[in-house]
């Protein structure tokens, strides 16, 4: 009997698999049920619950609907195993008493997002001039019964097989068949998926063997289909002729077509289906991966994790340095003269790592800077050759969107500066405060003078970590969406990572690849900056924020983020000497002259440097210092 365990810091533990107890999943879990491998825990639950457990790390792999795969980002699918259909499927149906183009309402089982999204895509296509019908959520048990007049229903899985046996509908649309007619491609409903550090050859082998066990017993499973409320003969046709269980190249092409169309229609975030490619972090040849990335090759999530875990620091630095010089070849290190103005410290978010904020109503220590106070800071900055203001603050319920619009107009009319202002968290807070869509808020801020978006508040773009360190903060996909829309409107932004705040190394890799994926899509990130969490005066314990950990993280980021042109050295948190070393570990920018900084310095660690100091340190590290603007254009003085 297989003993399949994964190691954790506290020792080996069971591999936890979640799957739905439907007729179409039985061939996939057949071997797991029959052999009951001792290192495996099989959790039977709905597909939506399996997706939730996977996101919350309550299971290691789930038989995941493809739409959930898009929502959870950087997951890896087990090759060769899926639930799909090459042409028609028989169990994902739109049923109605009138033709689809006459439907006014469609009832849906909202828990199956893949099929619901498929239905919406197909209905949009068929009803081009009529728009979409109204959708209403119903429990699966009520769907067939509610079909009447101009109300149809999308029925999925066992209830679809039961409903078509029990009742004659005037119209039965097989959604996989319609998909095939529209695209010429097969459809994938679900795949085994998990994080890159969990999906390995042993796990893939186990799940492939389980499917093999099931495929040899399709007739036995069909004979037992009465327990799913399905006639054995109908089940036999369904299992033998309609479903397809092999995730081959054509099925992957079908899944990617679906993900691309759903994303283009605004129904799902952008995603592609990634199959396990034969390597886990533990199996990777790290030296070869470092060398390949140094030459510009793209790293997988597993490879980035392996670099964090095991790469030799000197090898890593040399490869990152090679890549840095290939991207920015002329021995120049840029920096910017700007001032960070924290316009308010009143904040409703109360991040556990933040020592800067004060609660609303704190009249002793809470503040909002006046225009005069800001004006004085900006004049000093301009006098010192400054070209930009970095304007960030807390989420202050007393400051509406019009306050920012008026302020931006005033600042742009009065001073010769660019406004690098409002992190995604602040933008999203304004959307909530004003009940306005993201695009509207961003457009109004751009019209008022916003030039670019700072990448603050990204922390680690994995919701498990974000919930732990800042419960009320935006989700990772919300943070990315602000950047996506901002980039689409022509704004440019920086990107950041605050590491050593309780994330695992695969989660750190996931963060980097989420930035890389968005950069592939928009090209809007100008630079990346990382620093370790500063635990002083906060309620969170810190991780490894040593110079060694910082340089390793920076160099790995340089190699992983093959499409982001610039990396900044974080000397304000790491000190000038580590900042100089960073210039040989992938960084090509020395950040900004620090007039003041309040958020990180509130946690106790902050270094200061003026223009002369920056230029001296850059020269001493062997480079030519050059001033820049936000878009990394070089300035002559
Ligand atoms: S980090 Fe920003 S959002 Fe969080 S509490 Fe501090 S000021 Fe508020």
Coordinates of C-alpha atoms and ligand atoms in Angstrom, one line a residue:
X1 CA 0.0 0.0 0.0
X2 CA 1.3 3.5 -0.9
X3 CA 2.4 5.6 2.0
X4 CA 2.3 9.1 0.6
X5 CA 3.2 11.9 3.0
X6 CA 4.5 15.4 2.7
X7 CA 7.0 16.9 5.2
X8 CA 6.2 19.9 7.2
X9 CA 8.3 21.6 9.9
X10 CA 6.5 19.6 12.5
X11 CA 7.0 16.3 10.6
X12 CA 5.2 14.3 7.9
X13 CA 1.5 14.7 7.4
X14 CA -1.2 13.3 5.2
X15 CA -1.8 14.5 1.6
X16 CA -5.3 16.0 1.7
X17 CA -7.3 15.7 -1.5
X18 CA -10.8 17.3 -1.9
X19 CA -13.3 16.0 -4.6
X20 CA -17.0 16.2 -5.1
X21 CA -19.0 12.9 -4.6
X22 CA -20.6 13.0 -8.1
X23 CA -21.0 10.3 -10.7
X24 CA -18.5 12.0 -13.0
X25 CA -15.7 12.1 -10.3
X26 CA -16.0 8.4 -9.3
X27 CA -13.6 7.2 -12.0
X28 CA -11.0 9.7 -10.8
X29 CA -11.2 8.8 -7.1
X30 CA -11.9 5.1 -7.7
X31 CA -8.4 3.9 -6.8
X32 CA -8.2 6.2 -3.8
X33 CA -11.4 4.8 -2.4
X34 CA -10.5 1.2 -3.2
X35 CA -6.8 1.2 -2.1
X36 CA -7.2 3.8 0.6
X37 CA -3.5 4.8 0.6
X38 CA -2.4 5.3 4.2
X39 CA -0.8 8.7 3.6
X40 CA -3.8 10.2 1.8
X41 CA -6.9 11.8 3.3
X42 CA -9.8 12.1 0.8
X43 CA -12.3 14.8 1.6
X44 CA -15.7 14.7 -0.2
X45 CA -17.3 18.1 -0.6
X46 CA -18.8 20.3 -3.2
X47 CA -16.5 21.8 -5.9
X48 CA -16.9 25.2 -4.5
X49 CA -16.1 24.0 -1.0
X50 CA -13.0 22.1 -2.4
X51 CA -11.9 25.4 -4.0
X52 CA -12.3 27.2 -0.7
X53 CA -10.4 24.6 1.2
X54 CA -7.6 24.8 -1.3
X55 CA -7.4 28.6 -1.1
X56 CA -7.4 28.3 2.7
X57 CA -4.9 25.5 2.7
X58 CA -7.3 23.1 4.3
X59 CA -6.5 20.6 1.6
X60 CA -3.4 20.2 -0.6
X61 CA -5.1 19.4 -4.0
X62 CA -8.7 19.7 -5.1
X63 CA -10.6 18.4 -8.1
X64 CA -11.0 22.0 -9.1
X65 CA -13.4 23.6 -11.5
X66 CA -11.4 25.4 -14.2
X67 CA -13.0 28.8 -13.3
X68 CA -11.7 28.4 -9.7
X69 CA -8.3 27.7 -11.1
X70 CA -8.4 31.2 -12.7
X71 CA -9.4 32.8 -9.5
X72 CA -6.7 31.1 -7.4
X73 CA -3.8 32.1 -9.7
X74 CA -0.6 30.2 -9.5
X75 CA -1.8 26.5 -9.3
X76 CA -0.4 23.6 -11.1
X77 CA -2.7 20.9 -12.7
X78 CA -1.9 17.2 -12.6
X79 CA -1.3 16.1 -16.2
X80 CA -3.3 13.4 -17.9
X81 CA -6.3 13.6 -15.6
X82 CA -9.4 15.8 -16.0
X83 CA -13.2 15.8 -16.3
X84 CA -14.0 17.1 -19.7
X85 CA -15.9 16.4 -22.9
X86 CA -14.7 16.3 -26.5
X87 CA -18.0 17.2 -28.0
X88 CA -21.2 16.8 -26.0
X89 CA -21.4 15.9 -22.3
X90 CA -25.0 15.3 -21.4
X91 CA -24.7 16.7 -17.9
X92 CA -24.2 20.5 -18.4
X93 CA -27.4 21.7 -19.9
X94 CA -29.5 24.7 -20.5
X95 CA -33.1 23.6 -20.5
X96 CA -36.1 25.6 -21.4
X97 CA -39.6 25.7 -22.9
X98 CA -38.7 28.5 -25.4
X99 CA -35.6 28.9 -27.6
X100 CA -32.5 30.4 -25.9
X101 CA -32.9 33.7 -27.7
X102 CA -36.3 34.2 -26.1
X103 CA -35.3 33.5 -22.5
X104 CA -35.9 36.4 -20.1
X105 CA -34.5 34.7 -17.0
X106 CA -32.0 31.9 -16.5
X107 CA -31.8 30.1 -13.1
X108 CA -28.4 29.0 -12.1
X109 CA -26.6 26.9 -9.5
X110 CA -24.0 29.6 -8.5
X111 CA -21.7 27.1 -6.9
X112 CA -20.6 25.8 -10.3
X113 CA -18.8 28.9 -11.7
X114 CA -17.2 27.1 -14.6
X115 CA -20.5 26.0 -16.1
X116 CA -22.2 29.3 -15.2
X117 CA -19.5 31.2 -17.0
X118 CA -19.7 28.8 -19.9
X119 CA -23.5 29.4 -20.1
X120 CA -23.0 33.2 -20.0
X121 CA -20.4 33.1 -22.8
X122 CA -22.6 30.9 -25.0
X123 CA -25.7 33.0 -24.3
X124 CA -23.9 36.2 -25.2
X125 CA -22.8 34.7 -28.4
X126 CA -26.3 33.4 -29.4
X127 CA -28.1 36.5 -28.3
X128 CA -25.7 39.1 -29.8
X129 CA -28.4 41.7 -30.4
X130 CA -30.6 41.0 -27.4
X131 CA -28.1 41.2 -24.6
X132 CA -28.0 38.7 -21.7
X133 CA -31.1 37.4 -19.9
X134 CA -31.5 38.1 -16.2
X135 CA -29.7 35.5 -14.0
X136 CA -31.1 34.2 -10.7
X137 CA -29.4 31.9 -8.2
X138 CA -31.4 28.8 -7.1
X139 CA -30.4 25.7 -5.2
X140 CA -29.7 22.7 -7.5
X141 CA -32.8 20.8 -6.3
X142 CA -35.1 23.6 -7.5
X143 CA -33.6 24.3 -10.9
X144 CA -35.6 21.8 -13.0
X145 CA -38.9 22.6 -11.4
X146 CA -38.6 26.4 -11.9
X147 CA -38.3 26.0 -15.8
X148 CA -41.5 27.6 -17.2
X149 CA -42.5 30.2 -19.8
X150 CA -39.5 32.4 -20.6
X151 CA -37.5 31.1 -17.6
X152 CA -34.8 28.5 -18.3
X153 CA -32.2 26.9 -16.1
X154 CA -28.7 25.7 -16.3
X155 CA -28.5 22.3 -14.7
X156 CA -25.2 20.6 -13.9
X157 CA -24.0 17.1 -13.0
X158 CA -26.1 14.4 -11.5
X159 CA -29.2 16.7 -11.3
X160 CA -29.0 17.3 -15.1
X161 CA -29.0 13.5 -15.8
X162 CA -31.9 13.1 -13.4
X163 CA -33.9 16.0 -14.7
X164 CA -33.7 15.0 -18.4
X165 CA -34.8 11.4 -17.4
X166 CA -37.7 12.7 -15.4
X167 CA -39.1 15.5 -17.6
X168 CA -39.3 16.4 -21.3
X169 CA -38.1 20.0 -21.9
X170 CA -38.9 21.6 -25.2
X171 CA -35.3 22.8 -25.6
X172 CA -32.2 21.0 -24.2
X173 CA -28.9 22.7 -25.0
X174 CA -25.8 20.7 -24.3
X175 CA -23.3 23.4 -23.4
X176 CA -20.2 21.4 -24.2
X177 CA -21.7 20.7 -27.6
X178 CA -22.4 24.4 -28.2
X179 CA -18.9 25.2 -27.1
X180 CA -17.5 22.7 -29.5
X181 CA -19.6 24.2 -32.3
X182 CA -18.4 27.7 -31.5
X183 CA -14.7 27.0 -31.0
X184 CA -14.0 23.6 -32.5
X185 CA -12.3 22.7 -29.2
X186 CA -13.2 20.2 -26.4
X187 CA -14.2 21.5 -22.9
X188 CA -12.5 20.8 -19.5
X189 CA -14.7 21.1 -16.5
X190 CA -12.3 20.2 -13.7
X191 CA -8.7 19.2 -13.0
X192 CA -6.7 18.0 -10.0
X193 CA -4.8 21.2 -9.0
X194 CA -2.6 22.2 -6.2
X195 CA 0.3 24.6 -5.4
X196 CA 3.6 24.1 -7.1
X197 CA 5.3 22.8 -3.9
X198 CA 2.7 20.1 -3.5
X199 CA 2.3 18.7 -7.0
X200 CA 5.1 16.3 -7.7
X201 CA 5.7 13.1 -9.6
X202 CA 4.6 10.9 -6.8
X203 CA 1.3 12.8 -6.4
X204 CA 0.7 12.8 -10.1
X205 CA 1.4 9.1 -10.3
X206 CA -1.0 8.4 -7.5
X207 CA -3.8 10.3 -9.2
X208 CA -3.1 8.8 -12.6
X209 CA -3.2 5.3 -11.1
X210 CA -6.5 6.1 -9.3
X211 CA -8.0 7.1 -12.7
X212 CA -6.6 4.0 -14.4
X213 CA -8.3 2.0 -11.7
X214 CA -11.6 3.8 -12.4
X215 CA -11.3 3.5 -16.2
X216 CA -11.1 -0.2 -15.9
X217 CA -14.2 -0.3 -13.8
X218 CA -16.6 2.1 -15.7
X219 CA -19.2 -0.6 -16.1
X220 CA -19.1 -1.3 -12.3
X221 CA -19.5 2.4 -11.6
X222 CA -22.4 2.7 -14.0
X223 CA -24.1 -0.3 -12.5
X224 CA -23.9 1.4 -9.2
X225 CA -25.2 4.8 -10.5
X226 CA -28.6 4.3 -8.8
X227 CA -27.1 5.9 -5.7
X228 CA -26.7 9.1 -7.8
X229 CA -30.3 8.8 -9.0
X230 CA -29.2 7.9 -12.6
X231 CA -30.3 4.9 -14.6
X232 CA -27.3 2.4 -15.1
X233 CA -27.7 2.4 -18.9
X234 CA -27.7 6.3 -19.0
X235 CA -24.7 6.3 -16.7
X236 CA -22.9 3.8 -18.9
X237 CA -23.3 6.0 -22.0
X238 CA -22.3 9.1 -19.9
X239 CA -19.1 7.5 -18.6
X240 CA -18.1 5.7 -21.7
X241 CA -19.1 8.1 -24.5
X242 CA -19.7 11.6 -23.2
X243 CA -17.1 12.3 -20.5
X244 CA -13.4 12.5 -21.3
X245 CA -10.9 11.9 -18.5
X246 CA -7.5 12.5 -20.2
X247 CA -5.9 16.0 -19.9
X248 CA -4.1 15.8 -23.2
X249 CA -2.8 18.8 -25.3
X250 CA -6.1 19.3 -27.1
X251 CA -8.0 19.4 -23.8
X252 CA -5.5 22.0 -22.5
X253 CA -6.0 24.0 -25.6
X254 CA -9.8 23.9 -25.0
X255 CA -9.3 25.0 -21.3
X256 CA -7.0 27.9 -22.4
X257 CA -9.5 29.0 -25.0
X258 CA -12.3 29.0 -22.4
X259 CA -10.1 31.0 -19.9
X260 CA -9.1 33.5 -22.5
X261 CA -12.7 34.1 -23.7
X262 CA -14.0 34.3 -20.1
X263 CA -11.3 36.8 -19.3
X264 CA -11.9 38.9 -22.4
X265 CA -15.6 39.0 -21.5
X266 CA -14.7 40.2 -18.0
X267 CA -16.1 37.1 -16.4
X268 CA -12.9 35.6 -15.0
X269 CA -9.4 37.0 -14.2
X270 CA -6.8 36.2 -16.9
X271 CA -5.3 32.7 -16.5
X272 CA -3.9 29.7 -18.3
X273 CA -3.9 26.1 -17.4
X274 CA -0.4 25.0 -16.2
X275 CA 0.3 21.3 -16.1
X276 CA 3.0 19.8 -13.8
X277 CA 6.1 19.7 -15.9
X278 CA 8.0 17.0 -14.1
X279 CA 9.7 19.1 -11.5
X280 CA 9.1 20.3 -8.0
X281 CA 11.3 22.7 -6.0
X282 CA 13.1 19.6 -4.5
X283 CA 13.7 18.0 -7.9
X284 CA 15.0 21.1 -9.7
X285 CA 18.7 21.5 -10.8
X286 CA 19.2 24.8 -9.2
X287 CA 22.5 25.6 -10.8
X288 CA 21.1 25.1 -14.2
X289 CA 18.0 27.2 -13.4
X290 CA 20.1 30.0 -12.1
X291 CA 22.3 30.0 -15.2
X292 CA 19.4 29.9 -17.6
X293 CA 17.6 32.8 -15.8
X294 CA 20.8 34.8 -15.9
X295 CA 20.7 34.4 -19.6
X296 CA 17.1 35.7 -19.7
X297 CA 15.3 32.4 -19.5
X298 CA 11.9 32.3 -17.8
X299 CA 11.6 30.6 -14.4
X300 CA 8.6 28.5 -13.3
X301 CA 7.0 28.9 -9.9
X302 CA 8.8 25.7 -8.7
X303 CA 12.1 27.0 -9.9
X304 CA 11.7 30.4 -8.2
X305 CA 10.9 28.6 -4.9
X306 CA 14.0 26.4 -5.4
X307 CA 16.2 29.4 -5.9
X308 CA 14.9 30.9 -2.7
X309 CA 15.5 27.7 -0.9
X310 CA 18.7 26.4 -2.2
X311 CA 20.6 28.5 -4.7
X312 CA 24.2 29.5 -3.7
X313 CA 24.1 33.2 -2.9
X314 CA 27.1 34.1 -5.0
X315 CA 25.8 32.2 -8.0
X316 CA 22.5 33.9 -7.6
X317 CA 24.1 37.3 -7.3
X318 CA 26.3 36.7 -10.4
X319 CA 23.3 35.6 -12.5
X320 CA 21.2 38.5 -11.3
X321 CA 24.0 41.0 -12.0
X322 CA 24.4 39.5 -15.5
X323 CA 20.7 39.9 -16.1
X324 CA 20.8 43.5 -14.7
X325 CA 23.6 44.5 -17.0
X326 CA 21.8 42.9 -20.0
X327 CA 18.6 45.0 -19.2
X328 CA 20.5 48.2 -18.2
X329 CA 23.8 48.0 -19.9
X330 CA 25.8 51.2 -19.5
X331 CA 27.1 51.2 -15.9
X332 CA 24.6 53.8 -14.8
X333 CA 22.7 53.7 -11.5
X334 CA 19.6 56.0 -11.4
X335 CA 18.0 57.7 -8.5
X336 CA 15.2 60.3 -8.1
X337 CA 14.8 63.4 -6.0
X338 CA 11.3 63.2 -4.6
X339 CA 9.6 63.7 -1.3
X340 CA 7.4 61.2 0.5
X341 CA 4.5 63.2 2.0
X342 CA 2.2 61.2 4.3
X343 CA -0.8 63.5 4.2
X344 CA -2.7 61.8 7.0
X345 CA -2.0 59.1 9.6
X346 CA -5.7 58.5 10.4
X347 CA -6.6 55.0 9.1
X348 CA -9.4 52.6 9.5
X349 CA -7.4 49.5 8.4
X350 CA -5.2 48.8 11.5
X351 CA -2.7 46.6 9.8
X352 CA -0.9 44.5 12.4
X353 CA 2.5 45.5 11.0
X354 CA 1.9 49.2 10.9
X355 CA 3.1 51.5 13.7
X356 CA 2.3 54.7 11.8
X357 CA -1.5 54.8 11.8
X358 CA -3.8 56.4 14.4
X359 CA -7.5 55.6 14.8
X360 CA -10.2 58.0 13.6
X361 CA -11.1 60.4 16.4
X362 CA -7.5 60.4 17.8
X363 CA -7.2 64.1 18.4
X364 CA -3.9 63.9 20.2
X365 CA -1.8 62.1 17.6
X366 CA -4.0 61.9 14.5
X367 CA -3.3 64.5 11.7
X368 CA -4.2 65.7 8.2
X369 CA -1.6 68.0 6.7
X370 CA -2.9 71.4 5.6
X371 CA -2.1 72.7 2.1
X372 CA 0.3 75.1 3.7
X373 CA 2.2 72.3 5.4
X374 CA 2.3 70.3 2.2
X375 CA 3.3 73.4 0.2
X376 CA 6.3 74.1 2.4
X377 CA 7.5 70.5 2.0
X378 CA 7.0 70.7 -1.8
X379 CA 8.9 74.0 -2.0
X380 CA 11.9 72.5 -0.1
X381 CA 11.8 69.5 -2.5
X382 CA 11.7 71.7 -5.6
X383 CA 14.5 73.9 -4.3
X384 CA 16.6 70.7 -3.8
X385 CA 16.0 69.7 -7.4
X386 CA 13.0 67.5 -6.7
X387 CA 10.7 66.5 -9.5
X388 CA 8.1 64.4 -7.8
X389 CA 5.9 64.0 -4.7
X390 CA 5.1 60.5 -3.4
X391 CA 1.8 61.2 -1.7
X392 CA 0.4 58.4 0.5
X393 CA -1.5 58.2 3.7
X394 CA -4.0 56.2 5.8
X395 CA -7.6 55.4 4.9
X396 CA -9.2 58.5 6.4
X397 CA -13.1 58.4 6.3
X398 CA -13.1 62.3 6.5
X399 CA -11.4 62.7 3.1
X400 CA -13.8 62.3 0.2
X401 CA -12.7 61.9 -3.5
X402 CA -13.3 65.6 -4.1
X403 CA -10.7 66.5 -1.4
X404 CA -8.1 64.6 -3.4
X405 CA -9.2 66.1 -6.7
X406 CA -9.1 69.7 -5.3
X407 CA -5.7 69.0 -3.7
X408 CA -4.2 67.5 -6.9
X409 CA -5.4 70.4 -9.0
X410 CA -4.0 72.9 -6.5
X411 CA -0.6 71.2 -6.3
X412 CA -0.2 70.7 -10.1
X413 CA -1.2 74.4 -10.7
X414 CA 1.2 75.7 -8.0
X415 CA 4.3 73.6 -8.2
X416 CA 6.4 72.0 -11.0
X417 CA 6.1 68.5 -9.8
X418 CA 4.7 65.1 -10.8
X419 CA 2.2 63.3 -8.5
X420 CA 3.1 59.7 -7.7
X421 CA 0.1 59.2 -5.4
X422 CA -2.3 56.8 -3.7
X423 CA -1.5 53.1 -3.4
X424 CA -4.2 50.6 -4.5
X425 CA -5.5 50.3 -1.0
X426 CA -6.2 54.1 -0.9
X427 CA -7.8 54.0 -4.4
X428 CA -10.1 51.1 -3.4
X429 CA -11.0 52.8 -0.2
X430 CA -12.2 55.9 -2.2
X431 CA -14.3 53.5 -4.4
X432 CA -16.0 52.2 -1.3
X433 CA -16.4 55.6 0.3
X434 CA -18.0 57.1 -2.8
X435 CA -19.7 53.9 -4.1
X436 CA -18.0 54.4 -7.4
X437 CA -16.5 52.0 -9.8
X438 CA -12.7 51.7 -9.8
X439 CA -12.3 53.0 -13.4
X440 CA -14.4 56.1 -12.6
X441 CA -12.3 57.0 -9.5
X442 CA -9.0 56.5 -11.4
X443 CA -10.2 58.6 -14.3
X444 CA -11.3 61.4 -12.0
X445 CA -7.9 61.3 -10.2
X446 CA -6.0 61.3 -13.5
X447 CA -8.1 64.3 -14.7
X448 CA -7.1 66.1 -11.5
X449 CA -3.4 65.5 -12.1
X450 CA -2.4 62.0 -10.9
X451 CA 0.7 60.9 -12.8
X452 CA 1.5 57.5 -11.5
X453 CA 0.6 54.9 -8.8
X454 CA 3.0 53.8 -6.1
X455 CA 3.1 50.0 -5.6
X456 CA 2.7 50.2 -1.8
X457 CA 0.4 47.8 0.1
X458 CA 1.2 44.7 -2.0
X459 CA 3.0 43.1 1.0
X460 CA 2.6 39.5 -0.1
X461 CA 0.0 39.0 -2.8
X462 CA -1.4 35.8 -1.3
X463 CA -4.6 36.1 0.6
X464 CA -3.7 33.7 3.4
X465 CA -0.8 35.9 4.3
X466 CA -2.7 39.2 3.8
X467 CA -5.5 38.0 6.1
X468 CA -3.0 37.2 8.7
X469 CA -1.1 40.5 8.7
X470 CA -3.9 42.9 7.7
X471 CA -7.4 41.4 7.9
X472 CA -9.1 44.5 6.5
X473 CA -6.7 45.0 3.6
X474 CA -7.7 44.5 0.0
X475 CA -7.3 41.0 -1.5
X476 CA -4.4 40.2 -3.8
X477 CA -6.7 40.2 -6.9
X478 CA -8.1 43.6 -5.9
X479 CA -4.6 45.0 -5.6
X480 CA -3.7 43.6 -9.0
X481 CA -7.0 44.9 -10.5
X482 CA -6.2 48.5 -9.5
X483 CA -2.9 48.2 -11.2
X484 CA -4.4 46.5 -14.2
X485 CA -7.0 49.3 -14.7
X486 CA -4.5 52.1 -13.9
X487 CA -2.1 50.7 -16.5
X488 CA -4.9 50.5 -19.0
X489 CA -5.6 54.2 -18.4
X490 CA -1.9 55.0 -19.2
X491 CA -0.7 55.3 -15.6
X492 CA 2.7 53.7 -14.8
X493 CA 3.4 52.2 -11.4
X494 CA 6.1 50.6 -9.2
X495 CA 5.6 47.2 -7.7
X496 CA 6.7 46.1 -4.3
X497 CA 7.1 43.1 -1.9
X498 CA 7.4 43.2 1.9
X499 CA 8.8 39.8 2.7
X500 CA 9.6 38.0 6.0
X501 CA 6.1 38.7 7.3
X502 CA 4.9 35.1 7.7
X503 CA 4.8 33.9 4.1
X504 CA 6.3 30.6 2.9
X505 CA 8.9 30.6 0.2
X506 CA 6.4 29.2 -2.4
X507 CA 4.1 32.1 -1.4
X508 CA 7.0 34.5 -2.0
X509 CA 7.5 33.0 -5.4
X510 CA 3.7 33.2 -6.1
X511 CA 3.9 36.9 -5.3
X512 CA 6.6 37.5 -7.9
X513 CA 4.9 35.5 -10.6
X514 CA 1.6 37.4 -10.0
X515 CA 3.5 40.6 -10.7
X516 CA 5.2 39.0 -13.8
X517 CA 1.8 37.8 -15.1
X518 CA 0.3 41.2 -14.9
X519 CA 3.4 42.8 -16.4
X520 CA 3.0 40.4 -19.4
X521 CA -0.6 41.6 -19.7
X522 CA -0.1 45.4 -19.3
X523 CA 3.6 46.3 -19.3
X524 CA 2.8 49.0 -16.8
X525 CA 5.3 48.3 -14.0
X526 CA 8.4 50.4 -14.2
X527 CA 10.2 48.9 -11.3
X528 CA 10.2 46.5 -8.4
X529 CA 11.3 47.2 -4.8
X530 CA 11.5 44.7 -1.9
X531 CA 12.4 45.0 1.7
X532 CA 12.0 42.8 4.8
X533 CA 9.2 43.5 7.2
X534 CA 10.3 45.9 10.0
X535 CA 8.8 44.5 13.2
X536 CA 9.7 47.3 15.7
X537 CA 6.7 48.9 17.4
X538 CA 4.2 46.6 15.6
X539 CA 2.1 43.6 16.8
X540 CA 3.7 41.1 14.4
X541 CA 6.8 39.0 14.9
X542 CA 9.4 39.5 12.1
X543 CA 11.0 36.8 9.9
X544 CA 14.6 36.7 8.5
X545 CA 15.3 40.3 7.5
X546 CA 19.1 39.9 7.4
X547 CA 21.3 41.3 4.7
X548 CA 21.8 37.8 3.4
X549 CA 18.0 37.1 3.2
X550 CA 17.5 40.5 1.5
X551 CA 20.2 40.0 -1.1
X552 CA 18.9 36.5 -1.9
X553 CA 15.4 37.8 -2.3
X554 CA 16.5 40.7 -4.5
X555 CA 18.6 38.5 -6.8
X556 CA 15.9 35.9 -7.1
X557 CA 13.4 38.7 -7.9
X558 CA 15.7 40.0 -10.6
X559 CA 15.8 36.6 -12.2
X560 CA 12.1 35.9 -11.8
X561 CA 10.8 39.3 -12.9
X562 CA 12.2 39.0 -16.4
X563 CA 9.8 41.6 -17.8
X564 CA 10.2 44.4 -15.2
X565 CA 13.0 46.7 -16.3
X566 CA 14.3 48.2 -13.1
X567 CA 15.0 47.0 -9.5
X568 CA 15.5 49.4 -6.7
X569 CA 18.0 48.9 -3.9
X570 CA 16.3 49.3 -0.6
X571 CA 18.9 51.2 1.4
X572 CA 16.4 53.1 3.6
X573 CA 15.6 49.8 5.4
X574 CA 18.8 47.9 4.8
X575 CA 21.4 50.6 5.2
X576 CA 23.8 52.2 2.7
X577 CA 26.4 49.3 2.6
X578 CA 23.8 46.7 1.9
X579 CA 22.3 49.1 -0.7
X580 CA 25.7 49.2 -2.4
X581 CA 25.9 45.4 -2.4
X582 CA 22.4 45.3 -3.9
X583 CA 23.8 47.1 -7.0
X584 CA 25.7 43.9 -7.6
X585 CA 22.8 41.6 -6.9
X586 CA 20.4 42.8 -9.5
X587 CA 19.4 46.4 -8.6
X588 CA 20.1 49.2 -11.0
X589 CA 18.4 52.1 -9.2
X590 CA 19.2 53.7 -5.8
X591 CA 15.7 54.9 -5.0
X592 CA 15.0 58.3 -3.8
X593 CA 16.6 61.0 -1.8
X594 CA 14.9 60.8 1.6
X595 CA 13.6 64.1 2.9
X596 CA 11.3 62.2 5.3
X597 CA 9.6 58.9 5.6
X598 CA 7.0 58.2 8.3
X599 CA 5.5 54.7 7.8
X600 CA 8.6 52.5 7.9
X601 CA 10.4 54.8 10.3
X602 CA 7.5 54.5 12.7
X603 CA 8.6 50.9 13.1
X604 CA 12.1 52.0 14.1
X605 CA 14.4 51.4 11.1
X606 CA 15.1 54.1 8.6
X607 CA 18.3 55.5 7.0
X608 CA 18.6 58.9 5.5
X609 CA 20.7 60.1 2.6
X610 CA 20.9 63.4 0.6
X611 CA 21.8 63.8 -3.1
X612 CA 25.6 64.0 -2.3
X613 CA 25.3 60.9 -0.2
X614 CA 23.5 58.9 -2.9
X615 CA 26.0 59.9 -5.6
X616 CA 29.0 59.1 -3.3
X617 CA 27.7 55.7 -2.5
X618 CA 26.8 54.9 -6.1
X619 CA 30.2 55.9 -7.3
X620 CA 31.9 54.0 -4.5
X621 CA 30.0 50.9 -5.7
X622 CA 31.5 51.4 -9.2
X623 CA 28.6 53.0 -11.1
X624 CA 27.7 56.4 -12.5
X625 CA 24.8 58.1 -10.7
X626 CA 22.1 59.7 -12.9
X627 CA 18.9 61.4 -11.8
X628 CA 15.7 60.1 -13.3
X629 CA 12.0 60.8 -13.4
X630 CA 9.2 58.4 -12.4
X631 CA 9.2 56.7 -15.9
X632 CA 13.0 56.2 -15.6
X633 CA 13.7 58.9 -18.2
X634 CA 17.2 60.4 -17.4
X635 CA 17.4 64.0 -16.3
X636 CA 20.3 66.3 -17.0
X637 CA 20.5 68.0 -13.6
Ligands
LIG1 S1 -0.1 50.2 6.5 FE1 -1.4 51.8 5.5 S2 -3.5 50.9 5.4 FE2 -2.3 49.7 7.0 S3 -2.7 50.7 8.9 FE3 -0.8 51.6 8.1 S4 -1.6 53.4 7.1 FE4 -3.4 52.1 7.3

